[in-house]
Amino acid sequence: MTGTDVLDLWDASAREHPDAPALVTAHRVLSYRDADRLTDAWAASLAARGARPGELVGLAFGDPARTVLGMLAALKAGAGFTVLDERLPPAARAELVHRTAAAVWLGDGGHAPEGAYAPAAPDGGEGADGTEGPGAARPAARAAASDAAYVLFTSGSTGRPKGTVVERDALRRFAGAVAGRLGLTPRDRWLQVASLGFDVLIEEVFPAFAAGAAVVCREDSRALDAEELHIALSRTRTTVVELSTQYWLEYARWLEHTGTTTPAALRTVVVGGERMDPRPYRAWQARQPAGLAHVYGLTECTVSSTFYTGLLPDDAEDVPLGTPLRDVEISIRRDGRRVPDGETGEIHIGGPLLARGFLDDEAATARRFVPDPEASRPGARLYVTGDLGRIDADGQLVFRGRADDQIKIRGHRLEPARVERALCAVAGVDQAVVFPDPEAGTALWAFTVPADPAAAPLPGGAERLTGADRDALVAPLEAELPDWAVPRVLYRVSALPKNPHGKVDKRRLATWATAGTGAGAPPVPCAPRPGPGDPLGGVLDLFREVLDAPGLGPDDDFFDHGGQSLLAMRLLARLRESHPAAAGLRASALFASPTPRLLAKALTDRENTRT
């Protein structure tokens, strides 16, 4: 894969495989020849409106296929692109539109900024603004390797979203490296499932184009639940798909529950985003035909930096993050200096795949993109990830938690993950989380989920362990950990609650623990259940189960009680098992019917319509 610009990879694929599919939609397959001509015309239209090197093109489509074509067209005009997520609140969208100062916007629908236009559709013909279909020549402007390829924003969950500026050379190197690592060929099809505006979109598109493979697009940007994902993978003969860790776990759970295996064409599932438990990883590798690629990376380093594709050993305590891509430099450091392999330190990423920095934020750029004190070449930089890791004996990067997850107990620094792994090694423990007591912060609390559901307390409660139950957990830890690292207050729960971001909700656990739901205390009361024959009863039970909220009432809102997209997928999957009317119902139906009563009525109405 040669050339000096990311477009050289596209041009090579279009030249060598003109009749191969480049973009697969529900209504049409665009060959590389067709997609090349169409995006040339889009690029000419963009250039006429001011798109050029050094400028940005904004994309505000709800249609993934148009978004992909718009990214390619912007690059052909010499400009970079940014993608506006339609799920953002209006004020947040307006701020990002202002901050990017795009020269021109492509888009349609209610979330598109004023002045945005929609060029010729993928099925040819005339665009919404009157522009003609394919036929116009590509602009002659040639961008430099250091010009921006795209700007994408972080979630902003801890503050103002940061716009990460990735240059064209970094995108070119990244696309070729991922295509090589995954062995992509023109026979591959990569299903696009990431949210538009999320950096995984970059990984779903440009490595495929670099290899002459096809990008398969959904009809819209709504999330697919596990069953819908499986159907889409099968129907489109997808060979590669990338899922977040929690999304993959939902899909794996659905496959296991239904006794299904991955579609015959699917060969690789790329998974990343959160720490991976080795047990479901090994279970997948033992049962599913599709292989796994565990990835690690950050938006600031051009999506993924490391890949692990090996068969996880039976005694592995962690799923490795893998080894670096070509042109990526991974080092483990303390105070800027490398530590020996095997020792834990902060993960630093270097090399030409690093982003330029943060849009119009020199101070934040200087804090996270720092000079490499050990580099031999002038100007070498490192990105300080804030993640802890080590290099194991096989040269694999292993994640060890966040640097800011470290806690101090009785004057000692401790990584809670170390204690959590020790607890999970005790027979009968399935999951565990450890954190300091919220009052004084001087003692460790541990919450465990038993492997046997029959041994768990009622959902929404924490049972304080005493006597032999407590000793059975503490004794193995005392044999492995120093005294100050052994939790002295232990609870048993039915599940570890998650916040809307998919992380363990430690605040809720602390609330359960202090609510008097320990050993000998009365259980958390459940709200009254509807009588026999009332369809509301079954729906209410599933709401309570999925949200881990036994006191949930018929008129309580799913989203007000911790519901989010992945839990919505789980709820709909469970509903389909017992309610025939739920067949074909998408998780988005919960937005219209977010309470058990409303959803039960919606299901009844669907059933009456069918009969």
Tab-separated table of N, CA, C and O in Angstrom, residues 142-251:
chain	number	residue	atom	x	y	z
A	142	ARG	N	-4.571	19.649	-4.141
A	142	ARG	CA	-3.836	18.544	-3.527
A	142	ARG	C	-3.451	18.939	-2.110
A	142	ARG	O	-2.720	19.906	-1.906
A	143	ALA	N	-3.956	18.234	-1.132
A	143	ALA	CA	-3.672	18.574	0.253
A	143	ALA	C	-2.308	18.042	0.674
A	143	ALA	O	-1.787	17.071	0.110
A	144	ALA	N	-1.733	18.657	1.681
A	144	ALA	CA	-0.464	18.203	2.243
A	144	ALA	C	-0.705	17.109	3.262
A	144	ALA	O	-1.798	16.989	3.822
A	145	ALA	N	0.335	16.325	3.522
A	145	ALA	CA	0.223	15.235	4.493
A	145	ALA	C	-0.137	15.751	5.878
A	145	ALA	O	-0.796	15.065	6.665
A	146	SER	N	0.280	16.992	6.182
A	146	SER	CA	0.025	17.561	7.503
A	146	SER	C	-1.310	18.283	7.606
A	146	SER	O	-1.659	18.790	8.676
A	147	ASP	N	-2.072	18.363	6.521
A	147	ASP	CA	-3.396	18.979	6.589
A	147	ASP	C	-4.355	18.074	7.358
A	147	ASP	O	-4.185	16.850	7.403
A	148	ALA	N	-5.366	18.670	7.939
A	148	ALA	CA	-6.333	17.904	8.729
A	148	ALA	C	-7.144	16.975	7.836
A	148	ALA	O	-7.636	17.379	6.781
A	149	ALA	N	-7.284	15.728	8.277
A	149	ALA	CA	-8.175	14.776	7.609
A	149	ALA	C	-9.556	14.819	8.253
A	149	ALA	O	-10.577	14.748	7.570
A	150	TYR	N	-9.593	14.921	9.575
A	150	TYR	CA	-10.881	15.008	10.250
A	150	TYR	C	-10.696	15.590	11.648
A	150	TYR	O	-9.592	15.608	12.210
A	151	VAL	N	-11.803	16.062	12.193
A	151	VAL	CA	-11.894	16.508	13.583
A	151	VAL	C	-13.088	15.802	14.199
A	151	VAL	O	-14.212	15.929	13.705
A	152	LEU	N	-12.848	15.020	15.245
A	152	LEU	CA	-13.930	14.361	15.967
A	152	LEU	C	-13.843	14.727	17.444
A	152	LEU	O	-12.752	14.970	17.970
A	153	PHE	N	-14.982	14.736	18.098
A	153	PHE	CA	-15.061	15.212	19.466
A	153	PHE	C	-15.241	14.073	20.454
A	153	PHE	O	-15.905	13.076	20.169
A	154	THR	N	-14.612	14.261	21.633
A	154	THR	CA	-14.814	13.323	22.719
A	154	THR	C	-16.222	13.502	23.252
A	154	THR	O	-16.924	14.454	22.916
A	155	SER	N	-16.621	12.596	24.144
A	155	SER	CA	-17.989	12.627	24.659
A	155	SER	C	-18.243	13.824	25.546
A	155	SER	O	-19.378	14.269	25.697
A	156	GLY	N	-17.182	14.354	26.153
A	156	GLY	CA	-17.367	15.481	27.043
A	156	GLY	C	-17.990	15.107	28.375
A	156	GLY	O	-18.508	15.961	29.082
A	157	SER	N	-17.913	13.821	28.759
A	157	SER	CA	-18.545	13.378	30.002
A	157	SER	C	-17.879	13.973	31.229
A	157	SER	O	-18.477	14.040	32.301
A	158	THR	N	-16.616	14.402	31.110
A	158	THR	CA	-15.914	14.995	32.245
A	158	THR	C	-15.630	16.466	32.016
A	158	THR	O	-14.825	17.061	32.705
A	159	GLY	N	-16.273	17.080	31.065
A	159	GLY	CA	-16.029	18.490	30.796
A	159	GLY	C	-16.406	18.834	29.374
A	159	GLY	O	-17.126	18.104	28.708
A	160	ARG	N	-15.921	19.983	28.911
A	160	ARG	CA	-16.220	20.435	27.559
A	160	ARG	C	-15.606	19.474	26.545
A	160	ARG	O	-14.441	19.114	26.642
A	161	PRO	N	-16.389	19.030	25.545
A	161	PRO	CA	-15.836	18.111	24.544
A	161	PRO	C	-14.608	18.700	23.863
A	161	PRO	O	-14.559	19.892	23.559
A	162	LYS	N	-13.613	17.840	23.633
A	162	LYS	CA	-12.389	18.269	22.959
A	162	LYS	C	-12.421	17.776	21.514
A	162	LYS	O	-12.700	16.605	21.252
A	163	GLY	N	-12.122	18.661	20.586
A	163	GLY	CA	-12.039	18.287	19.184
A	163	GLY	C	-10.641	17.810	18.847
A	163	GLY	O	-9.676	18.575	18.944
A	164	THR	N	-10.516	16.556	18.466
A	164	THR	CA	-9.212	15.981	18.138
A	164	THR	C	-8.955	16.119	16.644
A	164	THR	O	-9.774	15.688	15.822
A	165	VAL	N	-7.817	16.706	16.295
A	165	VAL	CA	-7.465	16.967	14.899
A	165	VAL	C	-6.484	15.895	14.428
A	165	VAL	O	-5.350	15.822	14.909
A	166	VAL	N	-6.923	15.051	13.500
A	166	VAL	CA	-6.080	13.991	12.944
A	166	VAL	C	-5.695	14.365	11.515
A	166	VAL	O	-6.560	14.752	10.715
A	167	GLU	N	-4.409	14.251	11.209
A	167	GLU	CA	-3.909	14.669	9.904
A	167	GLU	C	-4.012	13.560	8.863
A	167	GLU	O	-4.165	12.380	9.190
A	168	ARG	N	-3.901	13.948	7.625
A	168	ARG	CA	-4.093	13.013	6.512
A	168	ARG	C	-3.043	11.898	6.518
A	168	ARG	O	-3.358	10.745	6.212
A	169	ASP	N	-1.815	12.216	6.843
A	169	ASP	CA	-0.782	11.182	6.852
A	169	ASP	C	-1.067	10.143	7.928
A	169	ASP	O	-0.864	8.949	7.717
A	170	ALA	N	-1.535	10.600	9.104
A	170	ALA	CA	-1.875	9.657	10.164
A	170	ALA	C	-3.016	8.737	9.733
A	170	ALA	O	-2.982	7.527	9.983
A	171	LEU	N	-4.023	9.290	9.062
A	171	LEU	CA	-5.139	8.475	8.588
A	171	LEU	C	-4.673	7.476	7.541
A	171	LEU	O	-5.091	6.313	7.549
A	172	ARG	N	-3.799	7.905	6.641
A	172	ARG	CA	-3.277	6.994	5.611
A	172	ARG	C	-2.532	5.823	6.258
A	172	ARG	O	-2.769	4.645	5.927
A	173	ARG	N	-1.640	6.140	7.187
A	173	ARG	CA	-0.856	5.082	7.839
A	173	ARG	C	-1.764	4.143	8.636
A	173	ARG	O	-1.579	2.918	8.631
A	174	PHE	N	-2.728	4.724	9.327
A	174	PHE	CA	-3.641	3.918	10.131
A	174	PHE	C	-4.450	2.955	9.264
A	174	PHE	O	-4.557	1.760	9.565
A	175	ALA	N	-5.028	3.460	8.177
A	175	ALA	CA	-5.857	2.620	7.312
A	175	ALA	C	-5.069	1.441	6.765
A	175	ALA	O	-5.542	0.296	6.775
A	176	GLY	N	-3.858	1.699	6.291
A	176	GLY	CA	-3.039	0.618	5.759
A	176	GLY	C	-2.621	-0.374	6.821
A	176	GLY	O	-2.587	-1.589	6.580
A	177	ALA	N	-2.312	0.131	8.034
A	177	ALA	CA	-1.862	-0.754	9.099
A	177	ALA	C	-2.973	-1.685	9.575
A	177	ALA	O	-2.749	-2.876	9.800
A	178	VAL	N	-4.194	-1.163	9.734
A	178	VAL	CA	-5.311	-2.005	10.178
A	178	VAL	C	-5.670	-3.030	9.102
A	178	VAL	O	-5.918	-4.204	9.395
A	179	ALA	N	-5.681	-2.588	7.838
A	179	ALA	CA	-5.976	-3.522	6.746
A	179	ALA	C	-4.973	-4.668	6.743
A	179	ALA	O	-5.343	-5.836	6.554
A	180	GLY	N	-3.702	-4.334	6.988
A	180	GLY	CA	-2.678	-5.376	7.026
A	180	GLY	C	-2.815	-6.284	8.225
A	180	GLY	O	-2.694	-7.515	8.106
A	181	ARG	N	-3.069	-5.722	9.406
A	181	ARG	CA	-3.159	-6.534	10.618
A	181	ARG	C	-4.336	-7.502	10.559
A	181	ARG	O	-4.236	-8.654	11.010
A	182	LEU	N	-5.459	-7.071	10.002
A	182	LEU	CA	-6.638	-7.939	9.918
A	182	LEU	C	-6.675	-8.775	8.648
A	182	LEU	O	-7.588	-9.578	8.462
A	183	GLY	N	-5.695	-8.581	7.770
A	183	GLY	CA	-5.662	-9.360	6.539
A	183	GLY	C	-6.842	-9.094	5.633
A	183	GLY	O	-7.369	-10.020	4.990
A	184	LEU	N	-7.278	-7.840	5.539
A	184	LEU	CA	-8.436	-7.507	4.709
A	184	LEU	C	-8.116	-7.689	3.228
A	184	LEU	O	-6.999	-7.401	2.784
A	185	THR	N	-9.098	-8.141	2.463
A	185	THR	CA	-8.973	-8.332	1.019
A	185	THR	C	-10.227	-7.773	0.345
A	185	THR	O	-11.215	-7.448	1.021
A	186	PRO	N	-10.247	-7.682	-0.973
A	186	PRO	CA	-11.450	-7.220	-1.666
A	186	PRO	C	-12.679	-8.098	-1.430
A	186	PRO	O	-13.799	-7.679	-1.716
A	187	ARG	N	-12.492	-9.272	-0.878
A	187	ARG	CA	-13.635	-10.156	-0.605
A	187	ARG	C	-14.322	-9.822	0.719
A	187	ARG	O	-15.382	-10.354	1.018
A	188	ASP	N	-13.713	-8.945	1.512
A	188	ASP	CA	-14.267	-8.642	2.825
A	188	ASP	C	-15.390	-7.621	2.745
A	188	ASP	O	-15.444	-6.790	1.833
A	189	ARG	N	-16.275	-7.702	3.754
A	189	ARG	CA	-17.361	-6.734	3.925
A	189	ARG	C	-17.390	-6.343	5.399
A	189	ARG	O	-17.540	-7.210	6.266
A	190	TRP	N	-17.266	-5.043	5.681
A	190	TRP	CA	-17.214	-4.549	7.060
A	190	TRP	C	-18.527	-3.837	7.354
A	190	TRP	O	-18.848	-2.832	6.745
A	191	LEU	N	-19.299	-4.351	8.312
A	191	LEU	CA	-20.580	-3.756	8.669
A	191	LEU	C	-20.364	-2.533	9.544
A	191	LEU	O	-19.712	-2.605	10.595
A	192	GLN	N	-20.936	-1.405	9.151
A	192	GLN	CA	-20.817	-0.162	9.900
A	192	GLN	C	-21.921	-0.121	10.956
A	192	GLN	O	-23.101	-0.045	10.636
A	193	VAL	N	-21.520	-0.156	12.238
A	193	VAL	CA	-22.505	-0.133	13.321
A	193	VAL	C	-22.240	0.963	14.344
A	193	VAL	O	-23.101	1.255	15.169
A	194	ALA	N	-21.058	1.580	14.328
A	194	ALA	CA	-20.735	2.600	15.328
A	194	ALA	C	-21.612	3.832	15.141
A	194	ALA	O	-22.075	4.136	14.041
A	195	SER	N	-21.814	4.553	16.211
A	195	SER	CA	-22.541	5.814	16.132
A	195	SER	C	-21.779	6.787	15.237
A	195	SER	O	-20.556	6.883	15.318
A	196	LEU	N	-22.511	7.505	14.406
A	196	LEU	CA	-21.879	8.504	13.555
A	196	LEU	C	-21.337	9.617	14.456
A	196	LEU	O	-22.030	10.120	15.333
A	197	GLY	N	-20.107	9.996	14.243
A	197	GLY	CA	-19.454	10.962	15.116
A	197	GLY	C	-18.518	10.309	16.104
A	197	GLY	O	-17.720	10.988	16.754
A	198	PHE	N	-18.589	8.975	16.256
A	198	PHE	CA	-17.699	8.221	17.125
A	198	PHE	C	-16.504	7.762	16.294
A	198	PHE	O	-16.644	7.379	15.138
A	199	ASP	N	-15.300	7.760	16.888
A	199	ASP	CA	-14.104	7.522	16.079
A	199	ASP	C	-14.008	6.113	15.508
A	199	ASP	O	-13.286	5.883	14.539
A	200	VAL	N	-14.771	5.159	16.061
A	200	VAL	CA	-14.763	3.803	15.489
A	200	VAL	C	-15.261	3.828	14.048
A	200	VAL	O	-14.881	2.979	13.241
A	201	LEU	N	-16.088	4.804	13.706
A	201	LEU	CA	-16.524	4.959	12.313
A	201	LEU	C	-15.326	5.016	11.371
A	201	LEU	O	-15.364	4.453	10.268
A	202	ILE	N	-14.254	5.678	11.774
A	202	ILE	CA	-13.046	5.786	10.951
A	202	ILE	C	-12.462	4.399	10.697
A	202	ILE	O	-12.044	4.077	9.575
A	203	GLU	N	-12.454	3.561	11.734
A	203	GLU	CA	-11.882	2.217	11.604
A	203	GLU	C	-12.763	1.304	10.765
A	203	GLU	O	-12.266	0.350	10.145
A	204	GLU	N	-14.053	1.564	10.740
A	204	GLU	CA	-14.964	0.742	9.944
A	204	GLU	C	-14.864	1.053	8.455
A	204	GLU	O	-15.248	0.225	7.627
A	205	VAL	N	-14.366	2.228	8.107
A	205	VAL	CA	-14.428	2.690	6.721
A	205	VAL	C	-13.083	2.637	6.003
A	205	VAL	O	-12.936	1.969	4.964
A	206	PHE	N	-12.086	3.332	6.523
A	206	PHE	CA	-10.874	3.553	5.737
A	206	PHE	C	-9.979	2.320	5.586
A	206	PHE	O	-9.396	2.124	4.515
A	207	PRO	N	-9.834	1.437	6.576
A	207	PRO	CA	-9.093	0.196	6.307
A	207	PRO	C	-9.761	-0.657	5.231
A	207	PRO	O	-9.081	-1.288	4.416
A	208	ALA	N	-11.102	-0.687	5.217
A	208	ALA	CA	-11.810	-1.451	4.183
A	208	ALA	C	-11.518	-0.880	2.804
A	208	ALA	O	-11.203	-1.616	1.860
A	209	PHE	N	-11.598	0.440	2.661
A	209	PHE	CA	-11.316	1.061	1.369
A	209	PHE	C	-9.857	0.853	0.963
A	209	PHE	O	-9.555	0.690	-0.220
A	210	ALA	N	-8.951	0.852	1.938
A	210	ALA	CA	-7.537	0.647	1.621
A	210	ALA	C	-7.289	-0.735	1.042
A	210	ALA	O	-6.360	-0.936	0.249
A	211	ALA	N	-8.123	-1.703	1.436
A	211	ALA	CA	-7.957	-3.087	0.974
A	211	ALA	C	-8.834	-3.419	-0.217
A	211	ALA	O	-8.815	-4.551	-0.703
A	212	GLY	N	-9.623	-2.466	-0.716
A	212	GLY	CA	-10.548	-2.772	-1.801
A	212	GLY	C	-11.757	-3.551	-1.337
A	212	GLY	O	-12.451	-4.175	-2.148
A	213	ALA	N	-12.029	-3.531	-0.015
A	213	ALA	CA	-13.172	-4.243	0.552
A	213	ALA	C	-14.401	-3.337	0.530
A	213	ALA	O	-14.325	-2.166	0.153
A	214	ALA	N	-15.537	-3.871	0.969
A	214	ALA	CA	-16.800	-3.121	0.966
A	214	ALA	C	-17.167	-2.696	2.374
A	214	ALA	O	-16.941	-3.425	3.351
A	215	VAL	N	-17.754	-1.512	2.477
A	215	VAL	CA	-18.361	-1.043	3.717
A	215	VAL	C	-19.870	-1.255	3.587
A	215	VAL	O	-20.481	-0.798	2.619
A	216	VAL	N	-20.451	-1.970	4.540
A	216	VAL	CA	-21.883	-2.265	4.534
A	216	VAL	C	-22.574	-1.285	5.475
A	216	VAL	O	-22.218	-1.200	6.655
A	217	CYS	N	-23.547	-0.540	4.968
A	217	CYS	CA	-24.216	0.496	5.761
A	217	CYS	C	-25.653	0.121	6.088
A	217	CYS	O	-26.375	-0.436	5.259
A	218	ARG	N	-26.051	0.482	7.301
A	218	ARG	CA	-27.447	0.321	7.711
A	218	ARG	C	-28.304	1.384	7.030
A	218	ARG	O	-27.795	2.342	6.474
A	219	GLU	N	-29.619	1.223	7.145
A	219	GLU	CA	-30.530	2.209	6.558
A	219	GLU	C	-30.520	3.511	7.334
A	219	GLU	O	-30.749	4.581	6.780
A	220	ASP	N	-30.282	3.434	8.639
A	220	ASP	CA	-30.253	4.629	9.468
A	220	ASP	C	-29.252	4.403	10.583
A	220	ASP	O	-28.580	3.364	10.635
A	221	SER	N	-29.143	5.378	11.476
A	221	SER	CA	-28.115	5.316	12.501
A	221	SER	C	-28.610	4.746	13.821
A	221	SER	O	-27.880	4.780	14.819
A	222	ARG	N	-29.837	4.218	13.852
A	222	ARG	CA	-30.346	3.642	15.091
A	222	ARG	C	-29.571	2.384	15.455
A	222	ARG	O	-29.157	1.618	14.594
A	223	ALA	N	-29.403	2.184	16.775
A	223	ALA	CA	-28.658	1.016	17.240
A	223	ALA	C	-29.444	-0.263	16.956
A	223	ALA	O	-30.671	-0.290	17.060
A	224	LEU	N	-28.730	-1.306	16.597
A	224	LEU	CA	-29.320	-2.621	16.380
A	224	LEU	C	-29.234	-3.416	17.674
A	224	LEU	O	-28.186	-3.427	18.326
A	225	ASP	N	-30.314	-4.081	18.067
A	225	ASP	CA	-30.179	-4.973	19.205
A	225	ASP	C	-29.503	-6.257	18.747
A	225	ASP	O	-29.165	-6.416	17.565
A	226	ALA	N	-29.265	-7.182	19.678
A	226	ALA	CA	-28.465	-8.367	19.368
A	226	ALA	C	-29.066	-9.196	18.237
A	226	ALA	O	-28.361	-9.654	17.336
A	227	GLU	N	-30.388	-9.401	18.263
A	227	GLU	CA	-31.030	-10.191	17.214
A	227	GLU	C	-30.955	-9.481	15.865
A	227	GLU	O	-30.668	-10.098	14.836
A	228	GLU	N	-31.212	-8.166	15.878
A	228	GLU	CA	-31.138	-7.399	14.636
A	228	GLU	C	-29.724	-7.395	14.079
A	228	GLU	O	-29.522	-7.496	12.863
A	229	LEU	N	-28.735	-7.287	14.954
A	229	LEU	CA	-27.345	-7.346	14.515
A	229	LEU	C	-27.065	-8.677	13.829
A	229	LEU	O	-26.454	-8.717	12.752
A	230	HIS	N	-27.512	-9.756	14.438
A	230	HIS	CA	-27.265	-11.084	13.873
A	230	HIS	C	-27.910	-11.221	12.502
A	230	HIS	O	-27.295	-11.759	11.564
A	231	ILE	N	-29.135	-10.723	12.377
A	231	ILE	CA	-29.827	-10.797	11.082
A	231	ILE	C	-29.084	-9.968	10.036
A	231	ILE	O	-28.902	-10.400	8.895
A	232	ALA	N	-28.640	-8.767	10.429
A	232	ALA	CA	-27.911	-7.914	9.486
A	232	ALA	C	-26.605	-8.561	9.050
A	232	ALA	O	-26.246	-8.527	7.864
A	233	LEU	N	-25.891	-9.160	9.990
A	233	LEU	CA	-24.637	-9.841	9.645
A	233	LEU	C	-24.889	-10.967	8.645
A	233	LEU	O	-24.123	-11.151	7.688
A	234	SER	N	-25.963	-11.709	8.867
A	234	SER	CA	-26.270	-12.842	7.993
A	234	SER	C	-26.698	-12.389	6.602
A	234	SER	O	-26.198	-12.888	5.590
A	235	ARG	N	-27.628	-11.435	6.552
A	235	ARG	CA	-28.186	-11.012	5.269
A	235	ARG	C	-27.155	-10.333	4.373
A	235	ARG	O	-27.234	-10.442	3.148
A	236	THR	N	-26.242	-9.603	4.972
A	236	THR	CA	-25.271	-8.839	4.179
A	236	THR	C	-23.974	-9.602	3.929
A	236	THR	O	-23.073	-9.097	3.288
A	237	ARG	N	-23.901	-10.822	4.456
A	237	ARG	CA	-22.679	-11.650	4.321
A	237	ARG	C	-21.445	-10.887	4.813
A	237	ARG	O	-20.378	-10.918	4.222
A	238	THR	N	-21.625	-10.210	5.934
A	238	THR	CA	-20.543	-9.443	6.549
A	238	THR	C	-19.433	-10.376	7.008
A	238	THR	O	-19.687	-11.448	7.558
A	239	THR	N	-18.192	-9.947	6.808
A	239	THR	CA	-17.041	-10.735	7.260
A	239	THR	C	-16.357	-10.127	8.474
A	239	THR	O	-15.688	-10.832	9.228
A	240	VAL	N	-16.489	-8.808	8.674
A	240	VAL	CA	-15.844	-8.124	9.801
A	240	VAL	C	-16.836	-7.146	10.412
A	240	VAL	O	-17.539	-6.429	9.695
A	241	VAL	N	-16.870	-7.097	11.747
A	241	VAL	CA	-17.694	-6.119	12.436
A	241	VAL	C	-16.950	-5.708	13.703
A	241	VAL	O	-16.186	-6.499	14.265
A	242	GLU	N	-17.159	-4.465	14.128
A	242	GLU	CA	-16.528	-3.979	15.356
A	242	GLU	C	-17.612	-3.591	16.345
A	242	GLU	O	-18.522	-2.831	16.017
A	243	LEU	N	-17.478	-4.106	17.588
A	243	LEU	CA	-18.477	-3.868	18.634
A	243	LEU	C	-17.786	-3.381	19.901
A	243	LEU	O	-16.671	-3.810	20.211
A	244	SER	N	-18.461	-2.509	20.642
A	244	SER	CA	-17.943	-2.141	21.952
A	244	SER	C	-17.997	-3.358	22.865
A	244	SER	O	-18.732	-4.324	22.608
A	245	THR	N	-17.234	-3.321	23.955
A	245	THR	CA	-17.168	-4.474	24.849
A	245	THR	C	-18.552	-4.863	25.359
A	245	THR	O	-18.929	-6.045	25.325
A	246	GLN	N	-19.331	-3.884	25.818
A	246	GLN	CA	-20.648	-4.202	26.361
A	246	GLN	C	-21.611	-4.684	25.273
A	246	GLN	O	-22.419	-5.580	25.504
A	247	TYR	N	-21.513	-4.102	24.089
A	247	TYR	CA	-22.348	-4.543	22.962
A	247	TYR	C	-22.003	-5.985	22.597
A	247	TYR	O	-22.886	-6.818	22.366
A	248	TRP	N	-20.726	-6.286	22.542
A	248	TRP	CA	-20.297	-7.650	22.236
A	248	TRP	C	-20.803	-8.634	23.295
A	248	TRP	O	-21.253	-9.745	22.966
A	249	LEU	N	-20.746	-8.234	24.569
A	249	LEU	CA	-21.248	-9.110	25.629
A	249	LEU	C	-22.739	-9.381	25.462
A	249	LEU	O	-23.204	-10.504	25.697
A	250	GLU	N	-23.505	-8.359	25.051
A	250	GLU	CA	-24.930	-8.563	24.802
A	250	GLU	C	-25.134	-9.546	23.639
A	250	GLU	O	-26.001	-10.420	23.696
A	251	TYR	N	-24.338	-9.393	22.595
A	251	TYR	CA	-24.461	-10.299	21.443
A	251	TYR	C	-24.056	-11.719	21.848
A	251	TYR	O	-24.733	-12.694	21.500
